[in-house]
Amino acid sequence: TSMPDLKMPTILSKENTMSAQGSDQTHEEQVHNFEKIVGSFKSGMLVTHNLEGQMRARPMQILQRDSEENIWMMTEAHAGKNEEIQKDSRGCLILESSSQWMSITGTLEISADKAKIDELWSENLKLYFPKGKDDPNIRVLKFTSNWAEYWDQGGVIKQLSFAFNAGKAFVTGQRLNPDKDTQAEHNKVQLH
């Protein structure tokens, strides 16, 4: 089944969208939380399928997230991932911090678009492209985000709730269910 093309992200399911107090978040709050979390990351692990069909991950710097939830990165023209992407454009971007996790599923496109290279360029990219933004070896990667799933355990209340319930589960010998026993937020968001 193909997903509809949407401008605003929508929640795929109501799974675990209620807080520990039982109050529902509005759609706008869920979208805001998604955007806040993804906007806090400057890098992530880009997962593609190698030429043998196995999954492969590598760290990538996130240069931009646009209004359509596309994520932009740069690579070299002859990087191995480019051949992988040309064979199978499906990919996943994994973002992780000590209290937030996100998996974004989508497709990748490689381009030599000079205007986009100019827009994304910053001097710190000279570490990878010493010839500067006019280096003919530069390619942009456009990651079109189809859907994402995130877990947010950021903030003092959520972290204290997790610590208390984890300790309680350990002492009582019961399994901790982070989706029900803590105030961690877990949502699935459709993006395109």
PDB file of C-alpha atoms in Angstrom:
ATOM      1  CA  THR A   1       0.000   0.000   0.000  1.00  0.00           C
ATOM      2  CA  SER A   2       1.391   3.400  -0.847  1.00  0.00           C
ATOM      3  CA  MET A   3       1.143   6.238   1.642  1.00  0.00           C
ATOM      4  CA  PRO A   4      -0.608   9.468   0.612  1.00  0.00           C
ATOM      5  CA  ASP A   5       1.534  12.504  -0.199  1.00  0.00           C
ATOM      6  CA  LEU A   6       1.033  14.874   2.732  1.00  0.00           C
ATOM      7  CA  LYS A   7       2.444  18.316   3.452  1.00  0.00           C
ATOM      8  CA  MET A   8       2.109  18.028   7.243  1.00  0.00           C
ATOM      9  CA  PRO A   9       3.295  14.930   9.111  1.00  0.00           C
ATOM     10  CA  THR A  10       0.448  12.835  10.503  1.00  0.00           C
ATOM     11  CA  ILE A  11       0.488  10.158  13.154  1.00  0.00           C
ATOM     12  CA  LEU A  12       0.423   6.643  11.726  1.00  0.00           C
ATOM     13  CA  SER A  13      -1.020   5.146  14.886  1.00  0.00           C
ATOM     14  CA  LYS A  14      -2.170   6.198  18.327  1.00  0.00           C
ATOM     15  CA  GLU A  15       0.196   3.610  19.810  1.00  0.00           C
ATOM     16  CA  ASN A  16       1.702   4.982  22.997  1.00  0.00           C
ATOM     17  CA  THR A  17       0.745   8.604  22.351  1.00  0.00           C
ATOM     18  CA  MET A  18      -0.772   9.023  25.798  1.00  0.00           C
ATOM     19  CA  SER A  19       1.380  10.267  28.629  1.00  0.00           C
ATOM     20  CA  ALA A  20       1.595   8.450  31.955  1.00  0.00           C
ATOM     21  CA  GLN A  21      -1.187  10.747  33.247  1.00  0.00           C
ATOM     22  CA  GLY A  22      -3.462   9.578  30.393  1.00  0.00           C
ATOM     23  CA  SER A  23      -3.833  12.872  28.504  1.00  0.00           C
ATOM     24  CA  ASP A  24      -3.649  12.771  24.705  1.00  0.00           C
ATOM     25  CA  GLN A  25      -1.311  15.092  22.851  1.00  0.00           C
ATOM     26  CA  THR A  26      -2.762  17.060  19.986  1.00  0.00           C
ATOM     27  CA  HIS A  27      -1.551  16.335  16.470  1.00  0.00           C
ATOM     28  CA  GLU A  28       0.247  19.697  16.449  1.00  0.00           C
ATOM     29  CA  GLU A  29       2.086  18.807  19.691  1.00  0.00           C
ATOM     30  CA  GLN A  30       3.169  15.459  18.264  1.00  0.00           C
ATOM     31  CA  VAL A  31       4.450  17.098  15.058  1.00  0.00           C
ATOM     32  CA  HIS A  32       6.215  19.787  17.091  1.00  0.00           C
ATOM     33  CA  ASN A  33       7.889  17.123  19.254  1.00  0.00           C
ATOM     34  CA  PHE A  34       9.027  15.203  16.169  1.00  0.00           C
ATOM     35  CA  GLU A  35      10.493  18.342  14.583  1.00  0.00           C
ATOM     36  CA  LYS A  36      12.125  19.397  17.849  1.00  0.00           C
ATOM     37  CA  ILE A  37      13.820  16.024  18.259  1.00  0.00           C
ATOM     38  CA  VAL A  38      15.034  15.682  14.656  1.00  0.00           C
ATOM     39  CA  GLY A  39      16.200  19.310  14.693  1.00  0.00           C
ATOM     40  CA  SER A  40      18.448  18.655  17.679  1.00  0.00           C
ATOM     41  CA  PHE A  41      20.653  16.225  15.740  1.00  0.00           C
ATOM     42  CA  LYS A  42      23.633  17.289  13.632  1.00  0.00           C
ATOM     43  CA  SER A  43      24.625  13.781  12.533  1.00  0.00           C
ATOM     44  CA  GLY A  44      23.246  10.286  12.277  1.00  0.00           C
ATOM     45  CA  MET A  45      23.901   6.808  10.935  1.00  0.00           C
ATOM     46  CA  LEU A  46      22.757   6.422   7.328  1.00  0.00           C
ATOM     47  CA  VAL A  47      21.741   2.837   6.523  1.00  0.00           C
ATOM     48  CA  THR A  48      21.635   1.596   2.923  1.00  0.00           C
ATOM     49  CA  HIS A  49      21.698  -1.807   1.239  1.00  0.00           C
ATOM     50  CA  ASN A  50      25.114  -2.765  -0.103  1.00  0.00           C
ATOM     51  CA  LEU A  51      25.543  -4.365  -3.515  1.00  0.00           C
ATOM     52  CA  GLU A  52      25.056  -7.830  -1.984  1.00  0.00           C
ATOM     53  CA  GLY A  53      21.751  -6.694  -0.447  1.00  0.00           C
ATOM     54  CA  GLN A  54      23.055  -6.548   3.132  1.00  0.00           C
ATOM     55  CA  MET A  55      22.440  -3.501   5.300  1.00  0.00           C
ATOM     56  CA  ARG A  56      25.336  -1.117   5.880  1.00  0.00           C
ATOM     57  CA  ALA A  57      25.525   1.967   8.100  1.00  0.00           C
ATOM     58  CA  ARG A  58      27.908   4.900   8.164  1.00  0.00           C
ATOM     59  CA  PRO A  59      27.950   8.234  10.038  1.00  0.00           C
ATOM     60  CA  MET A  60      26.771  11.264   8.073  1.00  0.00           C
ATOM     61  CA  GLN A  61      26.574  14.959   8.898  1.00  0.00           C
ATOM     62  CA  ILE A  62      23.078  16.418   8.592  1.00  0.00           C
ATOM     63  CA  LEU A  63      23.383  19.730   6.762  1.00  0.00           C
ATOM     64  CA  GLN A  64      19.735  20.733   6.429  1.00  0.00           C
ATOM     65  CA  ARG A  65      16.173  19.623   7.099  1.00  0.00           C
ATOM     66  CA  ASP A  66      13.768  21.439   4.814  1.00  0.00           C
ATOM     67  CA  SER A  67      10.068  22.293   5.204  1.00  0.00           C
ATOM     68  CA  GLU A  68       9.053  19.039   3.480  1.00  0.00           C
ATOM     69  CA  GLU A  69      11.044  16.974   6.040  1.00  0.00           C
ATOM     70  CA  ASN A  70      13.769  16.132   3.505  1.00  0.00           C
ATOM     71  CA  ILE A  71      17.205  15.768   5.046  1.00  0.00           C
ATOM     72  CA  TRP A  72      20.251  16.945   3.091  1.00  0.00           C
ATOM     73  CA  MET A  73      23.822  15.632   3.342  1.00  0.00           C
ATOM     74  CA  MET A  74      26.974  15.692   1.170  1.00  0.00           C
ATOM     75  CA  THR A  75      29.162  12.929  -0.180  1.00  0.00           C
ATOM     76  CA  GLU A  76      31.917  12.342  -2.705  1.00  0.00           C
ATOM     77  CA  ALA A  77      31.049  11.517  -6.309  1.00  0.00           C
ATOM     78  CA  HIS A  78      32.795   8.149  -6.179  1.00  0.00           C
ATOM     79  CA  ALA A  79      31.772   7.057  -2.661  1.00  0.00           C
ATOM     80  CA  GLY A  80      30.660   3.434  -2.410  1.00  0.00           C
ATOM     81  CA  LYS A  81      27.296   4.424  -0.980  1.00  0.00           C
ATOM     82  CA  ASN A  82      26.410   6.160  -4.258  1.00  0.00           C
ATOM     83  CA  GLU A  83      26.525   2.895  -6.195  1.00  0.00           C
ATOM     84  CA  GLU A  84      24.459   1.267  -3.446  1.00  0.00           C
ATOM     85  CA  ILE A  85      21.859   4.063  -3.618  1.00  0.00           C
ATOM     86  CA  GLN A  86      21.657   3.836  -7.416  1.00  0.00           C
ATOM     87  CA  LYS A  87      20.905   0.110  -7.106  1.00  0.00           C
ATOM     88  CA  ASP A  88      18.458   0.466  -4.164  1.00  0.00           C
ATOM     89  CA  SER A  89      17.400   3.960  -3.098  1.00  0.00           C
ATOM     90  CA  ARG A  90      15.737   2.834   0.135  1.00  0.00           C
ATOM     91  CA  GLY A  91      17.468   3.985   3.300  1.00  0.00           C
ATOM     92  CA  CYS A  92      17.123   4.663   6.979  1.00  0.00           C
ATOM     93  CA  LEU A  93      18.615   7.418   9.106  1.00  0.00           C
ATOM     94  CA  ILE A  94      19.206   6.525  12.761  1.00  0.00           C
ATOM     95  CA  LEU A  95      19.539   9.341  15.304  1.00  0.00           C
ATOM     96  CA  GLU A  96      20.465   8.714  18.934  1.00  0.00           C
ATOM     97  CA  SER A  97      21.329  10.643  22.069  1.00  0.00           C
ATOM     98  CA  SER A  98      21.322   9.583  25.717  1.00  0.00           C
ATOM     99  CA  SER A  99      17.563  10.190  26.022  1.00  0.00           C
ATOM    100  CA  GLN A 100      16.145  10.421  22.489  1.00  0.00           C
ATOM    101  CA  TRP A 101      16.070   7.931  19.642  1.00  0.00           C
ATOM    102  CA  MET A 102      14.704   8.244  16.127  1.00  0.00           C
ATOM    103  CA  SER A 103      14.533   6.026  13.061  1.00  0.00           C
ATOM    104  CA  ILE A 104      13.571   7.755   9.810  1.00  0.00           C
ATOM    105  CA  THR A 105      12.752   5.615   6.769  1.00  0.00           C
ATOM    106  CA  GLY A 106      12.863   7.020   3.267  1.00  0.00           C
ATOM    107  CA  THR A 107      14.580   7.136  -0.090  1.00  0.00           C
ATOM    108  CA  LEU A 108      17.827   8.703  -1.271  1.00  0.00           C
ATOM    109  CA  GLU A 109      18.748  10.684  -4.378  1.00  0.00           C
ATOM    110  CA  ILE A 110      22.247  11.750  -5.444  1.00  0.00           C
ATOM    111  CA  SER A 111      22.705  15.048  -7.259  1.00  0.00           C
ATOM    112  CA  ALA A 112      25.429  17.416  -8.455  1.00  0.00           C
ATOM    113  CA  ASP A 113      23.026  20.391  -8.148  1.00  0.00           C
ATOM    114  CA  LYS A 114      25.398  23.372  -7.855  1.00  0.00           C
ATOM    115  CA  ALA A 115      22.738  25.695  -6.389  1.00  0.00           C
ATOM    116  CA  LYS A 116      22.014  23.174  -3.608  1.00  0.00           C
ATOM    117  CA  ILE A 117      25.734  22.667  -2.952  1.00  0.00           C
ATOM    118  CA  ASP A 118      26.109  26.461  -2.601  1.00  0.00           C
ATOM    119  CA  GLU A 119      23.098  26.596  -0.261  1.00  0.00           C
ATOM    120  CA  LEU A 120      24.413  23.794   1.974  1.00  0.00           C
ATOM    121  CA  TRP A 121      28.065  24.794   1.937  1.00  0.00           C
ATOM    122  CA  SER A 122      29.867  25.849   5.124  1.00  0.00           C
ATOM    123  CA  GLU A 123      33.595  26.248   5.653  1.00  0.00           C
ATOM    124  CA  ASN A 124      33.796  23.223   7.974  1.00  0.00           C
ATOM    125  CA  LEU A 125      33.044  21.040   4.941  1.00  0.00           C
ATOM    126  CA  LYS A 126      36.568  21.849   3.700  1.00  0.00           C
ATOM    127  CA  LEU A 127      37.669  19.022   5.992  1.00  0.00           C
ATOM    128  CA  TYR A 128      36.049  16.635   3.499  1.00  0.00           C
ATOM    129  CA  PHE A 129      36.307  18.769   0.356  1.00  0.00           C
ATOM    130  CA  PRO A 130      39.593  20.757   0.596  1.00  0.00           C
ATOM    131  CA  LYS A 131      39.062  22.314  -2.848  1.00  0.00           C
ATOM    132  CA  GLY A 132      35.968  24.109  -1.517  1.00  0.00           C
ATOM    133  CA  LYS A 133      32.410  24.251  -2.766  1.00  0.00           C
ATOM    134  CA  ASP A 134      33.512  24.277  -6.417  1.00  0.00           C
ATOM    135  CA  ASP A 135      35.070  20.816  -6.073  1.00  0.00           C
ATOM    136  CA  PRO A 136      33.580  18.741  -8.934  1.00  0.00           C
ATOM    137  CA  ASN A 137      33.711  15.705  -6.628  1.00  0.00           C
ATOM    138  CA  ILE A 138      30.897  17.016  -4.349  1.00  0.00           C
ATOM    139  CA  ARG A 139      27.473  15.417  -4.486  1.00  0.00           C
ATOM    140  CA  VAL A 140      24.403  16.185  -2.401  1.00  0.00           C
ATOM    141  CA  LEU A 141      22.292  13.438  -0.889  1.00  0.00           C
ATOM    142  CA  LYS A 142      18.598  14.172  -0.557  1.00  0.00           C
ATOM    143  CA  PHE A 143      16.942  11.868   1.956  1.00  0.00           C
ATOM    144  CA  THR A 144      13.175  11.987   1.396  1.00  0.00           C
ATOM    145  CA  SER A 145      11.636  11.076   4.743  1.00  0.00           C
ATOM    146  CA  ASN A 146       8.620   8.788   4.334  1.00  0.00           C
ATOM    147  CA  TRP A 147       7.928   8.009   7.969  1.00  0.00           C
ATOM    148  CA  ALA A 148       9.654   8.084  11.322  1.00  0.00           C
ATOM    149  CA  GLU A 149       9.406   6.523  14.731  1.00  0.00           C
ATOM    150  CA  TYR A 150      10.796   8.215  17.799  1.00  0.00           C
ATOM    151  CA  TRP A 151      11.205   7.705  21.502  1.00  0.00           C
ATOM    152  CA  ASP A 152      11.716  10.752  23.720  1.00  0.00           C
ATOM    153  CA  GLN A 153      12.816  10.314  27.287  1.00  0.00           C
ATOM    154  CA  GLY A 154      14.306  13.814  27.522  1.00  0.00           C
ATOM    155  CA  GLY A 155      13.673  16.120  30.440  1.00  0.00           C
ATOM    156  CA  VAL A 156      13.934  15.652  34.194  1.00  0.00           C
ATOM    157  CA  ILE A 157      10.386  14.325  34.752  1.00  0.00           C
ATOM    158  CA  LYS A 158      10.693  11.627  32.071  1.00  0.00           C
ATOM    159  CA  GLN A 159      14.148  10.594  33.293  1.00  0.00           C
ATOM    160  CA  LEU A 160      13.057  10.452  36.957  1.00  0.00           C
ATOM    161  CA  SER A 161       9.973   8.447  35.982  1.00  0.00           C
ATOM    162  CA  PHE A 162      12.159   5.978  34.099  1.00  0.00           C
ATOM    163  CA  ALA A 163      14.660   5.683  36.973  1.00  0.00           C
ATOM    164  CA  PHE A 164      11.886   5.121  39.536  1.00  0.00           C
ATOM    165  CA  ASN A 165      10.057   2.505  37.463  1.00  0.00           C
ATOM    166  CA  ALA A 166      13.280   0.784  36.408  1.00  0.00           C
ATOM    167  CA  GLY A 167      14.295   0.498  40.069  1.00  0.00           C
ATOM    168  CA  LYS A 168      10.824  -0.765  40.994  1.00  0.00           C
ATOM    169  CA  ALA A 169      10.930  -3.396  38.227  1.00  0.00           C
ATOM    170  CA  PHE A 170      14.401  -4.520  39.285  1.00  0.00           C
ATOM    171  CA  VAL A 171      13.456  -4.862  42.969  1.00  0.00           C
ATOM    172  CA  THR A 172      10.174  -6.675  42.259  1.00  0.00           C
ATOM    173  CA  GLY A 173      11.657  -8.883  39.528  1.00  0.00           C
ATOM    174  CA  GLN A 174       9.120  -7.683  36.973  1.00  0.00           C
ATOM    175  CA  ARG A 175       9.801  -6.625  33.395  1.00  0.00           C
ATOM    176  CA  LEU A 176       9.937  -2.879  32.747  1.00  0.00           C
ATOM    177  CA  ASN A 177       7.652  -1.712  29.940  1.00  0.00           C
ATOM    178  CA  PRO A 178       9.030   1.735  28.993  1.00  0.00           C
ATOM    179  CA  ASP A 179       5.909   2.554  26.942  1.00  0.00           C
ATOM    180  CA  LYS A 180       3.589   2.092  29.918  1.00  0.00           C
ATOM    181  CA  ASP A 181       5.750   2.430  33.046  1.00  0.00           C
ATOM    182  CA  THR A 182       7.415   5.745  32.220  1.00  0.00           C
ATOM    183  CA  GLN A 183       6.539   9.114  30.760  1.00  0.00           C
ATOM    184  CA  ALA A 184       8.670   8.476  27.685  1.00  0.00           C
ATOM    185  CA  GLU A 185       6.941   9.542  24.489  1.00  0.00           C
ATOM    186  CA  HIS A 186       6.792   7.102  21.565  1.00  0.00           C
ATOM    187  CA  ASN A 187       5.210   8.052  18.248  1.00  0.00           C
ATOM    188  CA  LYS A 188       5.121   6.918  14.632  1.00  0.00           C
ATOM    189  CA  VAL A 189       4.821   9.812  12.181  1.00  0.00           C
ATOM    190  CA  GLN A 190       3.992   9.651   8.464  1.00  0.00           C
ATOM    191  CA  LEU A 191       5.889  12.310   6.541  1.00  0.00           C
ATOM    192  CA  HIS A 192       5.205  11.692   2.812  1.00  0.00           C
TER     193      HIS A 192
END
